[in-house]
Coordinates of N, CA and C in Angstrom, one line a residue:
M228 N 48.4 -23.4 56.8 CA 48.1 -22.2 56.1 C 47.8 -22.4 54.7
C229 N 48.5 -23.4 54.0 CA 48.2 -23.7 52.6 C 46.7 -24.2 52.5
M230 N 46.3 -25.1 53.5 CA 44.9 -25.6 53.4 C 43.9 -24.4 53.6
D231 N 44.2 -23.5 54.5 CA 43.3 -22.3 54.6 C 43.2 -21.5 53.3
A232 N 44.4 -21.3 52.7 CA 44.4 -20.6 51.4 C 43.6 -21.3 50.4
Y233 N 43.7 -22.6 50.4 CA 43.0 -23.4 49.4 C 41.5 -23.3 49.6
L234 N 41.1 -23.4 50.9 CA 39.7 -23.3 51.2 C 39.1 -21.9 50.8
Y235 N 39.9 -20.9 51.2 CA 39.5 -19.6 50.9 C 39.3 -19.4 49.4
T236 N 40.2 -19.9 48.6 CA 40.1 -19.8 47.1 C 38.9 -20.5 46.6
Q237 N 38.6 -21.7 47.1 CA 37.4 -22.5 46.7 C 36.2 -21.7 47.1
I238 N 36.1 -21.1 48.3 CA 35.0 -20.4 48.7 C 34.7 -19.2 47.8
A239 N 35.9 -18.5 47.5 CA 35.8 -17.3 46.6 C 35.3 -17.7 45.2
L240 N 35.8 -18.8 44.7 CA 35.3 -19.3 43.4 C 33.9 -19.6 43.4
E241 N 33.5 -20.3 44.5 CA 32.0 -20.7 44.6 C 31.1 -19.5 44.7
W242 N 31.6 -18.5 45.5 CA 30.8 -17.3 45.6 C 30.7 -16.5 44.3
S243 N 31.8 -16.5 43.6 CA 31.8 -15.8 42.3 C 30.9 -16.5 41.3
F244 N 30.9 -17.9 41.3 CA 30.0 -18.6 40.5 C 28.5 -18.4 40.8
M245 N 28.2 -18.3 42.2 CA 26.9 -18.1 42.6 C 26.4 -16.7 42.2
K246 N 27.3 -15.7 42.3 CA 27.0 -14.3 41.9 C 26.6 -14.3 40.4
K247 N 27.4 -14.9 39.6 CA 27.2 -15.0 38.1 C 25.9 -15.7 37.8
K248 N 25.6 -16.7 38.5 CA 24.4 -17.5 38.3 C 23.2 -16.6 38.7
F249 N 23.3 -15.9 39.8 CA 22.2 -15.0 40.3 C 22.0 -13.9 39.3
L250 N 23.1 -13.3 38.8 CA 22.9 -12.2 37.8 C 22.3 -12.7 36.5
L251 N 22.7 -13.9 36.1 CA 22.1 -14.5 34.9 C 20.6 -14.7 35.0
I252 N 20.2 -15.3 36.2 CA 18.8 -15.5 36.5 C 18.0 -14.1 36.5
L253 N 18.7 -13.1 37.1 CA 18.1 -11.8 37.2 C 17.9 -11.2 35.8
V254 N 18.9 -11.3 34.9 CA 18.9 -10.8 33.6 C 17.8 -11.5 32.8
L255 N 17.8 -12.9 32.9 CA 16.7 -13.7 32.2 C 15.3 -13.3 32.6
G256 N 15.2 -13.1 33.9 CA 13.9 -12.8 34.5 C 13.4 -11.4 34.0
F257 N 14.4 -10.4 33.9 CA 14.1 -9.1 33.4 C 13.7 -9.1 32.0
T258 N 14.5 -9.9 31.2 CA 14.2 -10.0 29.7 C 12.9 -10.6 29.5
L259 N 12.6 -11.7 30.2 CA 11.2 -12.4 30.0 C 10.1 -11.4 30.4
G260 N 10.4 -10.7 31.5 CA 9.4 -9.7 31.9 C 9.1 -8.6 30.9
C261 N 10.2 -8.1 30.3 CA 10.1 -7.1 29.2 C 9.3 -7.7 28.0
L262 N 9.7 -8.9 27.6 CA 9.0 -9.5 26.5 C 7.5 -9.7 26.7
A263 N 7.2 -10.2 28.0 CA 5.8 -10.4 28.3 C 5.0 -9.0 28.3
S264 N 5.7 -8.0 28.8 CA 5.1 -6.7 28.8 C 4.8 -6.1 27.4
Y265 N 5.8 -6.4 26.5 CA 5.8 -5.9 25.1 C 4.6 -6.6 24.4
Y266 N 4.5 -7.9 24.5 CA 3.4 -8.7 23.9 C 2.1 -8.3 24.4
L267 N 2.0 -8.0 25.7 CA 0.7 -7.6 26.3 C 0.4 -6.2 25.7
F268 N 1.4 -5.3 25.6 CA 1.2 -4.0 25.0 C 0.7 -4.1 23.6
V269 N 1.3 -5.0 22.8 CA 0.9 -5.1 21.4 C -0.5 -5.6 21.3
L270 N -0.9 -6.6 22.2 CA -2.2 -7.2 22.2 C -3.2 -6.1 22.5
L271 N -2.9 -5.3 23.5 CA -3.8 -4.2 23.9 C -4.0 -3.2 22.8
Q272 N -2.9 -2.9 22.1 CA -2.9 -1.9 21.0 C -3.8 -2.4 19.9
K273 N -3.7 -3.7 19.6 CA -4.5 -4.3 18.5 C -6.0 -4.3 18.9
D274 N -6.3 -4.4 20.2 CA -7.7 -4.3 20.6 C -8.2 -2.9 20.4
K275 N -7.4 -1.9 20.5 CA -7.8 -0.5 20.3 C -7.9 -0.2 18.8
F276 N -7.0 -0.9 18.0 CA -7.0 -0.6 16.6 C -8.2 -1.0 15.8
L277 N -8.8 -2.2 16.1 CA -9.9 -2.7 15.3 C -11.1 -1.9 15.4
P278 N -11.6 -1.5 16.6 CA -12.8 -0.7 16.6 C -12.7 0.7 15.9
L279 N -11.5 1.3 16.0 CA -11.3 2.6 15.3 C -11.3 2.4 13.8
Y280 N -10.7 1.3 13.3 CA -10.6 1.0 11.9 C -12.0 0.7 11.4
L281 N -12.8 -0.1 12.1 CA -14.1 -0.4 11.6 C -15.0 0.8 11.6
Q282 N -14.9 1.7 12.6 CA -15.6 2.9 12.6 C -15.3 3.8 11.4
G283 N -14.0 3.9 11.1 CA -13.6 4.6 9.9 C -14.2 4.0 8.6
E284 N -14.1 2.7 8.5 CA -14.7 2.0 7.3 C -16.2 2.3 7.2
Q285 N -16.9 2.2 8.3 CA -18.3 2.4 8.3 C -18.7 3.8 7.8
L286 N -17.9 4.8 8.2 CA -18.1 6.2 7.7 C -17.8 6.3 6.2
L287 N -16.8 5.6 5.8 CA -16.5 5.6 4.3 C -17.6 5.0 3.5
T288 N -18.3 4.0 4.0 CA -19.4 3.4 3.2 C -20.5 4.4 3.1
K289 N -20.6 5.4 4.0 CA -21.6 6.4 4.0 C -21.1 7.7 3.2
K290 N -19.9 7.5 2.7 CA -19.2 8.6 1.9 C -18.9 9.9 2.9
M291 N -18.8 9.6 4.1 CA -18.4 10.6 5.1 C -16.9 10.7 5.2
Y292 N -16.2 11.1 4.2 CA -14.8 11.0 4.1 C -14.0 11.8 5.1
K293 N -14.4 13.1 5.3 CA -13.7 13.9 6.3 C -13.9 13.3 7.7
E294 N -15.1 12.8 8.0 CA -15.3 12.3 9.4 C -14.5 11.0 9.6
A295 N -14.3 10.2 8.5 CA -13.6 9.0 8.6 C -12.1 9.1 8.9
I296 N -11.5 10.2 8.5 CA -10.0 10.4 8.5 C -9.5 10.3 10.0
P297 N -10.1 11.0 11.0 CA -9.5 10.9 12.3 C -9.5 9.4 12.9
Y298 N -10.5 8.7 12.6 CA -10.6 7.3 13.0 C -9.5 6.4 12.3
L299 N -9.2 6.7 11.0 CA -8.2 5.9 10.3 C -6.8 6.3 10.8
Y300 N -6.6 7.6 11.1 CA -5.3 8.0 11.6 C -5.1 7.4 13.0
Q301 N -6.1 7.4 13.9 CA -5.9 6.8 15.2 C -5.7 5.3 15.1
S302 N -6.4 4.6 14.2 CA -6.1 3.2 14.1 C -4.7 3.0 13.6
N303 N -4.2 3.9 12.7 CA -2.8 3.8 12.2 C -1.8 3.9 13.3
F304 N -2.1 4.8 14.3 CA -1.2 5.0 15.5 C -1.1 3.7 16.3
F305 N -2.2 3.0 16.4 CA -2.1 1.7 17.2 C -1.6 0.5 16.4
N306 N -1.6 0.6 15.1 CA -1.1 -0.4 14.2 C -0.4 0.2 13.0
P307 N 0.8 0.7 13.2 CA 1.5 1.5 12.1 C 1.9 0.6 11.0
N308 N 1.9 -0.7 11.1 CA 2.4 -1.6 10.0 C 1.3 -2.1 9.2
S309 N 0.1 -1.6 9.3 CA -1.0 -2.0 8.5 C -1.1 -1.3 7.2
Y310 N -0.8 -2.0 6.1 CA -0.9 -1.3 4.8 C -2.3 -1.0 4.4
E311 N -3.3 -1.8 5.0 CA -4.7 -1.6 4.7 C -5.2 -0.2 5.0
I312 N -4.7 0.3 6.2 CA -5.0 1.7 6.6 C -4.6 2.7 5.7
H313 N -3.3 2.5 5.2 CA -2.8 3.5 4.2 C -3.5 3.5 2.9
L314 N -4.0 2.3 2.5 CA -4.8 2.2 1.3 C -6.1 2.9 1.5
K315 N -6.7 2.7 2.6 CA -8.0 3.4 2.9 C -7.8 4.9 2.9
L316 N -6.7 5.4 3.6 CA -6.4 6.8 3.7 C -6.1 7.4 2.3
A317 N -5.4 6.6 1.4 CA -5.1 7.1 0.1 C -6.4 7.2 -0.7
E318 N -7.3 6.3 -0.6 CA -8.6 6.3 -1.3 C -9.4 7.5 -0.8
T319 N -9.4 7.7 0.5 CA -10.2 8.8 1.1 C -9.7 10.1 0.7
F320 N -8.4 10.4 0.7 CA -7.8 11.6 0.3 C -8.0 11.8 -1.2
G321 N -8.1 10.7 -2.0 CA -8.4 10.8 -3.4 C -9.8 11.4 -3.6
E322 N -10.7 10.8 -2.9 CA -12.1 11.3 -3.0 C -12.2 12.8 -2.6
L323 N -11.4 13.3 -1.7 CA -11.4 14.7 -1.3 C -10.5 15.6 -2.1
Q324 N -10.0 15.0 -3.3 CA -9.1 15.7 -4.2 C -7.8 16.2 -3.6
C325 N -7.3 15.5 -2.6 CA -6.0 15.8 -2.0 C -5.0 14.9 -2.5
R326 N -4.5 15.2 -3.7 CA -3.7 14.2 -4.5 C -2.4 13.9 -3.8
G327 N -1.8 15.0 -3.2 CA -0.5 14.8 -2.6 C -0.5 13.8 -1.4
L328 N -1.6 13.9 -0.6 CA -1.7 13.0 0.5 C -2.1 11.6 0.1
S329 N -2.9 11.6 -1.0 CA -3.3 10.3 -1.5 C -2.1 9.5 -2.1
I330 N -1.3 10.2 -2.8 CA -0.1 9.6 -3.4 C 0.9 9.1 -2.2
G331 N 1.0 9.9 -1.2 CA 1.9 9.6 -0.1 C 1.4 8.3 0.6
H332 N 0.1 8.2 0.8 CA -0.4 7.0 1.5 C -0.3 5.7 0.6
Y333 N -0.5 5.9 -0.7 CA -0.3 4.7 -1.6 C 1.1 4.3 -1.6
E334 N 2.1 5.2 -1.6 CA 3.5 4.9 -1.5 C 3.8 4.2 -0.2
Q335 N 3.3 4.6 0.9 CA 3.5 4.0 2.2 C 3.0 2.6 2.2
A336 N 1.8 2.4 1.7 CA 1.2 1.1 1.6 C 2.0 0.1 0.8
I337 N 2.5 0.6 -0.3 CA 3.4 -0.2 -1.2 C 4.6 -0.6 -0.4
K338 N 5.2 0.4 0.3 CA 6.5 0.1 1.0 C 6.2 -1.0 2.1
L339 N 5.1 -0.9 2.8 CA 4.8 -1.9 3.8 C 4.6 -3.3 3.2
I340 N 3.9 -3.3 2.1 CA 3.6 -4.6 1.4 C 4.9 -5.2 1.0
E341 N 5.8 -4.4 0.4 CA 7.1 -4.9 -0.1 C 7.9 -5.5 1.0
E342 N 7.9 -4.8 2.1 CA 8.7 -5.2 3.3 C 8.1 -6.6 3.8
S343 N 6.8 -6.8 3.7 CA 6.3 -8.0 4.2 C 6.5 -9.2 3.3
G344 N 6.8 -8.9 2.0 CA 7.0 -10.0 1.0 C 5.7 -10.8 0.7
E345 N 4.6 -10.3 1.1 CA 3.3 -10.9 0.8 C 2.3 -10.0 0.2
H346 N 1.1 -10.4 0.0 CA 0.0 -9.6 -0.5 C 0.3 -9.0 -1.8
K347 N 0.8 -9.8 -2.8 CA 1.2 -9.3 -4.1 C 0.0 -8.7 -4.9
I348 N -1.2 -9.2 -4.7 CA -2.3 -8.7 -5.5 C -2.6 -7.3 -5.0
D349 N -2.6 -7.1 -3.6 CA -2.8 -5.8 -3.0 C -1.8 -4.8 -3.5
E350 N -0.5 -5.3 -3.6 CA 0.6 -4.4 -4.0 C 0.3 -3.9 -5.5
A351 N -0.1 -4.9 -6.3 CA -0.4 -4.5 -7.7 C -1.5 -3.6 -7.8
L352 N -2.6 -3.8 -7.0 CA -3.7 -2.9 -7.0 C -3.3 -1.5 -6.5
A353 N -2.4 -1.4 -5.5 CA -2.0 -0.1 -5.0 C -1.2 0.6 -6.1
Y354 N -0.4 -0.1 -6.9 CA 0.3 0.6 -8.0 C -0.7 1.1 -9.1
S355 N -1.7 0.2 -9.3 CA -2.7 0.6 -10.3 C -3.5 1.9 -9.9
R356 N -3.8 1.9 -8.6 CA -4.6 3.1 -8.1 C -3.7 4.3 -8.0
L357 N -2.4 4.1 -7.8 CA -1.4 5.2 -7.8 C -1.4 5.7 -9.2
G358 N -1.4 4.8 -10.2 CA -1.4 5.2 -11.6 C -2.7 6.1 -11.9
D359 N -3.8 5.6 -11.4 CA -5.1 6.4 -11.5 C -4.9 7.8 -11.0
T360 N -4.3 7.9 -9.8 CA -4.1 9.2 -9.2 C -3.3 10.1 -10.0
Y361 N -2.2 9.6 -10.6 CA -1.3 10.4 -11.5 C -2.1 10.8 -12.8
F362 N -2.9 9.8 -13.3 CA -3.6 10.1 -14.5 C -4.6 11.3 -14.3
L363 N -5.3 11.2 -13.2 CA -6.2 12.3 -12.9 C -5.6 13.7 -12.8
G364 N -4.3 13.6 -12.4 CA -3.5 14.9 -12.3 C -2.8 15.2 -13.6
S365 N -3.1 14.5 -14.6 CA -2.5 14.7 -16.0 C -0.9 14.4 -15.9
E366 N -0.5 13.6 -15.0 CA 0.9 13.3 -15.0 C 1.1 11.9 -15.7
F367 N 1.0 11.9 -17.0 CA 0.8 10.7 -17.8 C 2.0 9.8 -17.7
T368 N 3.2 10.3 -17.7 CA 4.4 9.4 -17.6 C 4.4 8.6 -16.4
L369 N 4.1 9.3 -15.2 CA 4.1 8.6 -13.9 C 2.9 7.6 -13.9
A370 N 1.8 8.0 -14.5 CA 0.7 7.1 -14.5 C 1.0 5.8 -15.3
E371 N 1.6 6.0 -16.5 CA 2.0 4.8 -17.3 C 3.0 3.9 -16.5
K372 N 4.0 4.5 -15.9 CA 5.0 3.8 -15.1 C 4.3 2.9 -14.1
N373 N 3.4 3.5 -13.3 CA 2.7 2.7 -12.2 C 1.8 1.6 -12.8
Y374 N 1.1 1.9 -13.9 CA 0.2 0.9 -14.5 C 1.1 -0.3 -14.9
I375 N 2.2 0.0 -15.6 CA 3.1 -1.1 -16.0 C 3.7 -1.9 -14.9
T376 N 4.0 -1.2 -13.8 CA 4.6 -1.9 -12.6 C 3.5 -2.8 -12.0
S377 N 2.3 -2.3 -12.0 CA 1.2 -3.1 -11.5 C 1.0 -4.4 -12.3
I378 N 1.1 -4.3 -13.6 CA 1.0 -5.5 -14.5 C 2.2 -6.5 -14.2
V379 N 3.4 -5.9 -14.0 CA 4.6 -6.7 -13.7 C 4.4 -7.5 -12.4
K380 N 3.8 -6.8 -11.4 CA 3.5 -7.4 -10.1 C 2.4 -8.5 -10.2
E381 N 1.4 -8.3 -11.0 CA 0.3 -9.2 -11.1 C -0.4 -9.1 -12.5
A382 N 0.0 -9.9 -13.4 CA -0.4 -9.8 -14.8 C -1.9 -10.0 -15.0
K383 N -2.5 -10.7 -14.1 CA -4.0 -11.0 -14.2 C -4.9 -10.0 -13.6
L384 N -4.4 -9.0 -13.0 CA -5.2 -7.9 -12.4 C -5.8 -7.1 -13.5
P385 N -7.1 -6.9 -13.7 CA -7.6 -6.2 -14.8 C -7.4 -4.7 -14.7
D386 N -7.4 -4.1 -13.5 CA -7.4 -2.7 -13.3 C -6.4 -1.9 -14.1
P387 N -5.1 -2.2 -14.1 CA -4.1 -1.4 -14.8 C -4.3 -1.4 -16.3
Y388 N -4.9 -2.5 -16.9 CA -5.1 -2.5 -18.3 C -6.2 -1.5 -18.7
M389 N -7.2 -1.4 -17.8 CA -8.2 -0.3 -18.1 C -7.6 1.1 -18.0
G390 N -6.7 1.2 -17.0 CA -6.0 2.5 -16.8 C -5.2 2.9 -18.0
L391 N -4.5 1.9 -18.5 CA -3.7 2.1 -19.7 C -4.5 2.4 -21.0
G392 N -5.7 1.8 -21.0 CA -6.6 2.0 -22.1 C -7.1 3.5 -22.1
F393 N -7.5 4.0 -21.0 CA -7.8 5.4 -20.9 C -6.7 6.4 -21.1
L394 N -5.5 6.0 -20.6 CA -4.3 6.8 -20.8 C -3.9 6.9 -22.3
Y395 N -3.9 5.8 -23.0 CA -3.5 5.9 -24.4 C -4.6 6.5 -25.3
E396 N -5.9 6.4 -24.8 CA -6.9 7.1 -25.5 C -6.7 8.6 -25.4
R397 N -6.4 9.1 -24.2 CA -6.1 10.5 -24.0 C -5.0 11.0 -24.8
L398 N -4.0 10.1 -25.0 CA -2.8 10.5 -25.7 C -2.9 10.3 -27.2
G399 N -4.1 9.9 -27.6 CA -4.4 9.7 -29.1 C -3.8 8.4 -29.7
M400 N -3.4 7.5 -28.8 CA -2.8 6.2 -29.3 C -3.9 5.2 -29.3
V401 N -4.7 5.3 -30.4 CA -5.9 4.5 -30.5 C -5.7 3.0 -30.5
E402 N -4.7 2.5 -31.3 CA -4.4 1.1 -31.3 C -4.0 0.5 -30.0
D403 N -3.2 1.3 -29.3 CA -2.8 0.8 -27.9 C -3.9 0.8 -27.0
S404 N -4.7 1.9 -27.1 CA -5.9 2.0 -26.2 C -6.8 0.8 -26.4
I405 N -7.1 0.4 -27.7 CA -8.0 -0.7 -28.0 C -7.4 -2.0 -27.4
K406 N -6.1 -2.2 -27.6 CA -5.4 -3.4 -27.1 C -5.5 -3.6 -25.6
Y407 N -5.4 -2.5 -24.9 CA -5.5 -2.6 -23.4 C -6.9 -2.7 -22.9
F408 N -7.9 -2.1 -23.6 CA -9.3 -2.2 -23.2 C -9.7 -3.7 -23.5
E409 N -9.3 -4.2 -24.6 CA -9.6 -5.6 -24.9 C -9.0 -6.6 -23.9
K410 N -7.8 -6.3 -23.4 CA -7.2 -7.1 -22.4 C -7.9 -7.0 -21.1
Y411 N -8.4 -5.8 -20.8 CA -9.2 -5.6 -19.6 C -10.5 -6.5 -19.6
L412 N -11.2 -6.5 -20.7 CA -12.4 -7.3 -20.9 C -12.1 -8.8 -20.8
E413 N -11.0 -9.2 -21.3 CA -10.6 -10.6 -21.2 C -10.4 -11.0 -19.8
L414 N -9.8 -10.2 -18.9 CA -9.5 -10.5 -17.6 C -10.6 -10.3 -16.5
E415 N -11.4 -9.3 -16.8 CA -12.4 -8.8 -15.8 C -13.6 -9.8 -15.7
I416 N -13.7 -10.4 -14.5 CA -14.7 -11.4 -14.3 C -15.5 -11.0 -13.0
R417 N -15.2 -9.9 -12.4 CA -15.8 -9.5 -11.1 C -17.2 -9.0 -11.4
K418 N -18.3 -9.5 -10.8 CA -19.6 -9.1 -11.1 C -19.8 -7.6 -10.6
S419 N -19.1 -7.2 -9.6 CA -19.2 -5.8 -9.2 C -18.7 -4.8 -10.2
K420 N -18.1 -5.3 -11.3 CA -17.5 -4.4 -12.3 C -18.4 -4.4 -13.6
E421 N -19.6 -4.9 -13.5 CA -20.4 -5.0 -14.7 C -20.6 -3.7 -15.4
T422 N -20.7 -2.6 -14.6 CA -20.9 -1.2 -15.2 C -19.7 -0.9 -16.0
N423 N -18.5 -1.1 -15.4 CA -17.2 -0.9 -16.1 C -17.1 -1.6 -17.4
I424 N -17.5 -2.9 -17.4 CA -17.5 -3.8 -18.6 C -18.3 -3.2 -19.7
A425 N -19.6 -2.8 -19.3 CA -20.5 -2.3 -20.3 C -19.9 -1.0 -20.9
M426 N -19.3 -0.1 -20.0 CA -18.8 1.1 -20.5 C -17.6 0.9 -21.5
I427 N -16.7 0.0 -21.1 CA -15.5 -0.3 -22.0 C -16.0 -0.9 -23.3
K428 N -17.0 -1.7 -23.3 CA -17.5 -2.3 -24.6 C -18.0 -1.2 -25.5
T429 N -18.7 -0.3 -24.9 CA -19.2 0.9 -25.7 C -18.1 1.7 -26.2
K430 N -17.1 2.0 -25.4 CA -15.9 2.8 -25.8 C -15.1 2.1 -26.9
L431 N -15.0 0.8 -26.8 CA -14.3 0.0 -27.8 C -14.9 0.1 -29.2
K432 N -16.2 0.1 -29.2 CA -17.0 0.2 -30.5 C -16.6 1.6 -31.1
K433 N -16.6 2.6 -30.3 CA -16.4 3.9 -30.9 C -14.9 4.1 -31.3
L434 N -14.0 3.5 -30.5 CA -12.6 3.6 -30.9 C -12.3 2.8 -32.2
K435 N -13.0 1.7 -32.4 CA -12.7 0.9 -33.6 C -13.3 1.5 -34.9
Q436 N -14.2 2.5 -34.7 CA -14.9 3.2 -35.8 C -14.0 4.4 -36.3
K437 N -13.0 4.7 -35.5 CA -12.1 5.9 -35.9 C -11.2 5.5 -37.0

């Protein structure tokens, strides 16, 4: 009887071990299957994102802002963590004079960039453009705050210096305006900004004559 009880116990233990092993294999298989499905889903989503984003970009180059918006929103649905889409939407709504929506998308872009811990120049540029948006709405305190934040993020980006130059000129702070316009000219080396450079040089001459 003792031998039978011992064998029964061993069989029961073996069976319990086999069941646990089977369940572990089952769980691992299910987990791997879910991961494979998820990565396949992400891959397919990205395949859908790019054509929509490019179509939106193409419409923006033609200044077809209203027509571009649906494509940008659809591409954002397929890739919600893309800060580039929010920057495009912010610029687009800015062109359409929808300041509230423009500000919201700049803020979302900044949030995504900060979460990634990368793309510092784009983050600084987003703050500078957010400053521009507040400046155009005559919200000068918020404009100044965002321009200064942009400089803190990337001191060699020319854009916020030009923004501060215009801001201080509007506020009648001529010396500060001159200081920031001169800093802009010192940093600006982009050939695409030659028109801006010429305009700021002319403005500086007038400011220094006051």
